[in-house]
Coordinates of N, CA and C in Angstrom, one line a residue:
Q1 N 2.6 13.1 15.9 CA 2.2 13.0 14.5 C 2.6 11.7 13.9
V2 N 1.7 11.1 13.2 CA 2.0 9.8 12.5 C 2.8 10.1 11.3
Q3 N 3.8 9.2 11.1 CA 4.7 9.3 10.0 C 4.8 7.9 9.3
L4 N 4.9 7.9 8.0 CA 5.0 6.6 7.2 C 6.2 6.8 6.3
V5 N 7.0 5.7 6.2 CA 8.1 5.7 5.4 C 8.1 4.4 4.6
E6 N 8.0 4.5 3.2 CA 8.1 3.4 2.3 C 9.5 3.1 2.0
S7 N 9.8 1.8 1.7 CA 11.1 1.4 1.2 C 10.9 0.1 0.4
G8 N 11.9 -0.3 -0.3 CA 12.0 -1.6 -1.0 C 11.8 -1.5 -2.5
G9 N 11.5 -0.3 -3.0 CA 11.4 -0.1 -4.4 C 12.7 -0.3 -5.1
G10 N 12.6 -0.4 -6.5 CA 13.8 -0.5 -7.3 C 13.5 -0.9 -8.7
L11 N 14.5 -1.3 -9.4 CA 14.4 -1.8 -10.8 C 14.4 -3.3 -10.8
V12 N 13.4 -3.9 -11.5 CA 13.3 -5.4 -11.5 C 12.9 -5.8 -12.9
Q13 N 13.3 -7.0 -13.4 CA 12.9 -7.5 -14.7 C 11.5 -8.0 -14.6
P14 N 10.8 -8.0 -15.8 CA 9.4 -8.7 -15.8 C 9.5 -10.1 -15.3
G15 N 8.5 -10.4 -14.5 CA 8.5 -11.7 -13.8 C 9.2 -11.8 -12.5
G16 N 9.9 -10.7 -12.1 CA 10.6 -10.7 -10.9 C 9.7 -10.3 -9.7
S17 N 10.4 -10.1 -8.5 CA 9.6 -9.8 -7.3 C 10.3 -8.7 -6.5
L18 N 9.5 -8.0 -5.8 CA 9.9 -7.0 -4.8 C 9.1 -7.1 -3.6
R19 N 9.6 -6.7 -2.5 CA 8.8 -6.5 -1.3 C 8.9 -5.1 -0.8
L20 N 7.8 -4.4 -0.7 CA 7.8 -3.0 -0.2 C 7.4 -3.1 1.3
S21 N 8.0 -2.1 2.0 CA 7.7 -2.0 3.4 C 7.1 -0.6 3.7
C22 N 6.2 -0.5 4.6 CA 5.7 0.8 5.1 C 5.8 0.8 6.6
A23 N 6.7 1.5 7.1 CA 7.0 1.6 8.5 C 6.2 2.8 9.1
V24 N 5.4 2.5 10.1 CA 4.5 3.5 10.7 C 5.0 3.9 12.1
S25 N 5.1 5.2 12.4 CA 5.6 5.6 13.7 C 4.6 6.7 14.2
G26 N 4.6 7.0 15.5 CA 3.8 8.0 16.0 C 2.4 7.6 16.4
G27 N 2.1 6.4 16.2 CA 0.7 5.9 16.5 C 0.7 4.4 16.6
T28 N -0.3 3.8 17.2 CA -0.4 2.4 17.3 C -1.0 1.8 16.0
L29 N -0.3 0.9 15.4 CA -0.7 0.4 14.0 C -2.1 -0.1 14.0
E30 N -2.5 -0.8 15.1 CA -3.8 -1.5 15.1 C -4.9 -0.5 15.1
Y31 N -4.7 0.8 15.3 CA -5.7 1.8 15.3 C -6.1 2.2 13.9
Y32 N -5.3 1.8 12.9 CA -5.4 2.3 11.6 C -5.6 1.1 10.6
A33 N -6.3 1.4 9.5 CA -6.1 0.6 8.3 C -5.1 1.2 7.4
V34 N -4.4 0.4 6.6 CA -3.4 0.9 5.8 C -3.6 0.5 4.3
G35 N -3.4 1.4 3.4 CA -3.5 1.1 2.0 C -2.3 1.4 1.2
W36 N -2.1 0.6 0.2 CA -1.0 0.8 -0.8 C -1.7 1.4 -2.1
F37 N -1.1 2.5 -2.6 CA -1.6 3.1 -3.8 C -0.4 3.3 -4.7
R38 N -0.7 3.5 -6.0 CA 0.4 3.8 -6.9 C -0.1 4.8 -8.0
Q39 N 0.9 5.5 -8.5 CA 0.7 6.4 -9.6 C 1.8 6.3 -10.6
A40 N 1.4 6.1 -11.8 CA 2.3 6.0 -13.0 C 2.3 7.3 -13.7
P41 N 3.3 7.6 -14.4 CA 3.4 8.9 -15.2 C 2.2 9.0 -16.1
G42 N 1.5 10.2 -16.0 CA 0.4 10.4 -16.9 C -0.9 9.7 -16.5
K43 N -0.9 9.0 -15.4 CA -2.1 8.3 -14.9 C -2.5 8.8 -13.6
E44 N -3.8 8.6 -13.2 CA -4.3 8.9 -11.9 C -3.9 7.9 -10.9
R45 N -3.8 8.4 -9.6 CA -3.5 7.5 -8.5 C -4.6 6.4 -8.4
E46 N -4.2 5.1 -8.2 CA -5.1 4.0 -8.0 C -4.8 3.2 -6.8
G47 N -5.8 2.6 -6.2 CA -5.6 1.7 -5.1 C -5.1 0.4 -5.5
V48 N -4.2 -0.2 -4.7 CA -3.6 -1.4 -5.0 C -4.0 -2.5 -4.0
S49 N -3.9 -2.2 -2.8 CA -4.2 -3.2 -1.7 C -4.4 -2.5 -0.4
L50 N -5.3 -3.1 0.4 CA -5.7 -2.5 1.7 C -5.6 -3.6 2.8
I51 N -5.3 -3.2 4.0 CA -5.4 -4.2 5.1 C -5.9 -3.5 6.4
N52 N -6.8 -4.2 7.0 CA -7.2 -3.8 8.4 C -6.2 -4.5 9.3
T53 N -5.3 -3.6 9.9 CA -4.2 -4.2 10.7 C -4.6 -4.8 12.0
S54 N -5.9 -4.6 12.4 CA -6.4 -5.3 13.6 C -6.9 -6.7 13.3
S55 N -7.8 -6.7 12.3 CA -8.4 -8.0 12.0 C -7.6 -8.8 11.0
G56 N -6.8 -8.1 10.2 CA -6.0 -8.8 9.2 C -6.8 -8.9 7.8
S57 N -8.0 -8.4 7.7 CA -8.7 -8.5 6.5 C -8.0 -7.7 5.4
T58 N -8.0 -8.3 4.2 CA -7.2 -7.7 3.1 C -8.1 -7.5 1.9
Y59 N -7.7 -6.6 1.0 CA -8.4 -6.2 -0.2 C -7.4 -6.0 -1.3
Y60 N -7.7 -6.4 -2.5 CA -6.8 -6.3 -3.6 C -7.5 -5.8 -4.9
A61 N -6.8 -4.9 -5.6 CA -7.3 -4.5 -6.9 C -7.3 -5.7 -7.9
N62 N -8.2 -5.8 -8.8 CA -8.3 -7.0 -9.7 C -7.0 -7.1 -10.5
S63 N -6.3 -6.0 -10.8 CA -5.1 -6.0 -11.6 C -3.9 -6.7 -10.9
V64 N -4.0 -6.8 -9.6 CA -2.8 -7.4 -8.9 C -3.2 -8.7 -8.1
K65 N -4.5 -9.0 -8.1 CA -5.0 -10.2 -7.4 C -4.3 -11.4 -7.9
G66 N -3.8 -12.2 -6.9 CA -3.0 -13.4 -7.3 C -1.6 -13.2 -7.4
R67 N -1.1 -12.0 -7.6 CA 0.3 -11.7 -7.7 C 0.9 -10.9 -6.5
F68 N 0.1 -10.1 -5.9 CA 0.5 -9.3 -4.8 C -0.1 -9.8 -3.5
T69 N 0.6 -9.7 -2.4 CA 0.1 -10.1 -1.1 C 0.5 -9.0 -0.1
I70 N -0.5 -8.5 0.6 CA -0.3 -7.5 1.7 C -0.4 -8.2 3.0
S71 N 0.5 -7.7 3.9 CA 0.5 -8.3 5.3 C 1.0 -7.3 6.3
R72 N 0.9 -7.6 7.5 CA 1.4 -6.6 8.5 C 2.1 -7.4 9.7
D73 N 3.0 -6.7 10.3 CA 3.6 -7.1 11.5 C 3.4 -6.1 12.6
N74 N 2.4 -6.2 13.4 CA 2.0 -5.2 14.3 C 3.1 -4.9 15.3
A75 N 3.9 -5.9 15.7 CA 5.0 -5.7 16.6 C 6.0 -4.8 16.1
K76 N 6.2 -4.9 14.8 CA 7.2 -4.0 14.1 C 6.6 -2.8 13.5
S77 N 5.3 -2.6 13.7 CA 4.6 -1.4 13.1 C 4.9 -1.2 11.7
T78 N 4.8 -2.3 10.9 CA 5.1 -2.3 9.5 C 4.1 -3.1 8.7
V79 N 3.8 -2.5 7.6 CA 2.9 -3.2 6.6 C 3.8 -3.5 5.3
Y80 N 3.6 -4.7 4.8 CA 4.4 -5.1 3.6 C 3.5 -5.3 2.4
L81 N 4.1 -5.2 1.3 CA 3.4 -5.5 0.0 C 4.4 -6.4 -0.8
Q82 N 4.2 -7.7 -0.8 CA 5.0 -8.6 -1.6 C 4.4 -8.7 -3.0
M83 N 5.3 -8.3 -3.9 CA 4.9 -8.2 -5.3 C 5.6 -9.3 -6.1
N84 N 4.9 -10.2 -6.7 CA 5.5 -11.3 -7.5 C 5.0 -11.2 -8.9
S85 N 5.6 -11.9 -9.9 CA 5.2 -11.9 -11.3 C 5.0 -10.5 -11.8
L86 N 5.9 -9.6 -11.5 CA 5.8 -8.2 -11.9 C 5.7 -8.0 -13.4
K87 N 4.9 -7.0 -13.8 CA 4.7 -6.7 -15.2 C 5.1 -5.2 -15.4
P88 N 5.5 -4.9 -16.7 CA 5.8 -3.5 -16.9 C 4.7 -2.5 -16.5
E89 N 3.5 -2.9 -16.6 CA 2.4 -2.0 -16.2 C 2.3 -1.8 -14.7
D90 N 3.1 -2.5 -13.9 CA 3.2 -2.2 -12.5 C 4.1 -1.1 -12.2
T91 N 4.8 -0.6 -13.2 CA 5.7 0.5 -12.9 C 5.0 1.8 -12.5
A92 N 5.4 2.3 -11.3 CA 4.7 3.4 -10.7 C 5.5 3.8 -9.4
V93 N 5.1 5.0 -8.9 CA 5.5 5.3 -7.5 C 4.5 4.7 -6.6
Y94 N 4.9 4.0 -5.6 CA 4.0 3.3 -4.7 C 4.0 4.1 -3.4
Y95 N 2.8 4.4 -2.9 CA 2.6 5.1 -1.6 C 1.8 4.3 -0.6
C96 N 2.1 4.4 0.7 CA 1.2 3.9 1.7 C 0.5 5.0 2.4
A97 N -0.6 4.7 3.0 CA -1.4 5.7 3.7 C -2.2 5.1 4.7
T98 N -2.6 5.9 5.8 CA -3.3 5.3 6.9 C -4.7 6.0 7.0
V99 N -5.7 5.3 7.5 CA -7.0 5.8 7.8 C -7.4 5.2 9.1
L100 N -8.0 6.1 10.0 CA -8.5 5.6 11.3 C -9.5 4.4 11.1
S101 N -9.4 3.4 11.9 CA -10.2 2.2 11.7 C -11.7 2.6 11.7
A102 N -12.1 3.6 12.5 CA -13.5 4.0 12.5 C -14.0 4.5 11.2
R103 N -13.1 5.0 10.4 CA -13.5 5.6 9.1 C -13.2 4.7 7.9
F104 N -12.7 3.4 8.2 CA -12.3 2.5 7.1 C -13.5 1.8 6.6
R105 N -13.7 1.8 5.3 CA -14.9 1.1 4.7 C -14.4 0.3 3.4
G106 N -13.2 -0.3 3.6 CA -12.7 -1.0 2.4 C -12.4 -0.1 1.2
W107 N -12.8 -0.6 0.1 CA -12.6 0.2 -1.1 C -13.5 1.4 -1.2
S108 N -14.5 1.5 -0.3 CA -15.4 2.6 -0.3 C -15.0 3.7 0.7
T109 N -13.8 3.5 1.3 CA -13.3 4.5 2.2 C -13.1 5.9 1.5
R110 N -13.6 7.0 2.1 CA -13.5 8.3 1.5 C -12.0 8.7 1.3
W111 N -11.7 9.2 0.2 CA -10.3 9.5 -0.1 C -9.6 10.4 0.9
N112 N -10.4 11.4 1.3 CA -9.8 12.4 2.3 C -9.7 11.9 3.7
D113 N -10.2 10.7 4.0 CA -10.1 10.1 5.3 C -8.7 9.4 5.5
Y114 N -8.0 9.2 4.4 CA -6.6 8.8 4.5 C -5.8 10.0 4.9
G115 N -5.5 10.1 6.2 CA -4.9 11.3 6.8 C -3.4 11.5 6.7
Y116 N -2.7 10.4 6.5 CA -1.3 10.4 6.5 C -0.8 9.6 5.3
W117 N 0.2 10.1 4.6 CA 0.8 9.5 3.5 C 2.3 9.5 3.6
G118 N 2.9 8.4 3.0 CA 4.4 8.3 2.9 C 4.9 9.1 1.8
Q119 N 6.2 9.1 1.6 CA 6.8 9.9 0.5 C 6.9 9.2 -0.8
G120 N 6.6 7.9 -0.8 CA 6.6 7.1 -2.0 C 7.9 6.4 -2.3
T121 N 7.8 5.3 -3.0 CA 9.0 4.5 -3.4 C 8.8 4.1 -4.9
Q122 N 9.8 4.3 -5.7 CA 9.7 4.0 -7.1 C 9.9 2.5 -7.4
V123 N 9.0 2.0 -8.2 CA 9.1 0.6 -8.7 C 9.1 0.7 -10.2
T124 N 10.1 0.1 -10.8 CA 10.3 0.1 -12.2 C 10.5 -1.3 -12.7
V125 N 9.6 -1.8 -13.6 CA 9.7 -3.1 -14.1 C 10.0 -3.0 -15.6
S126 N 11.2 -3.5 -16.0 CA 11.7 -3.3 -17.3 C 12.8 -4.3 -17.6
S127 N 12.9 -4.8 -18.8 CA 14.0 -5.6 -19.2 C 15.2 -4.9 -19.7

């Protein structure tokens, strides 16, 4: 069974930085695409960034483009989300999820095709 564990969240001041990690076990990372999602209180879950772990192709939501960077280390079976210039509106629980490469269509990927989800890590941006 594939398992995902997020880490790296915490409290940071506006303008600060955090790096989130998504450790994947139980499967070969290159067989999956990985997405970062977030959900703030009272809001629906939204996509933040995606990566094809085999090709390295990346995708970013407009709200984070230029501030966040997604990357992967296949040898460590880990996907990272480097978050810079953080804003209060970035406050949310951040989740990572995997989808089989054959079912990955970038932002058009079907929601239910993300078969495995992590437990989430809290990011709070406040002064």
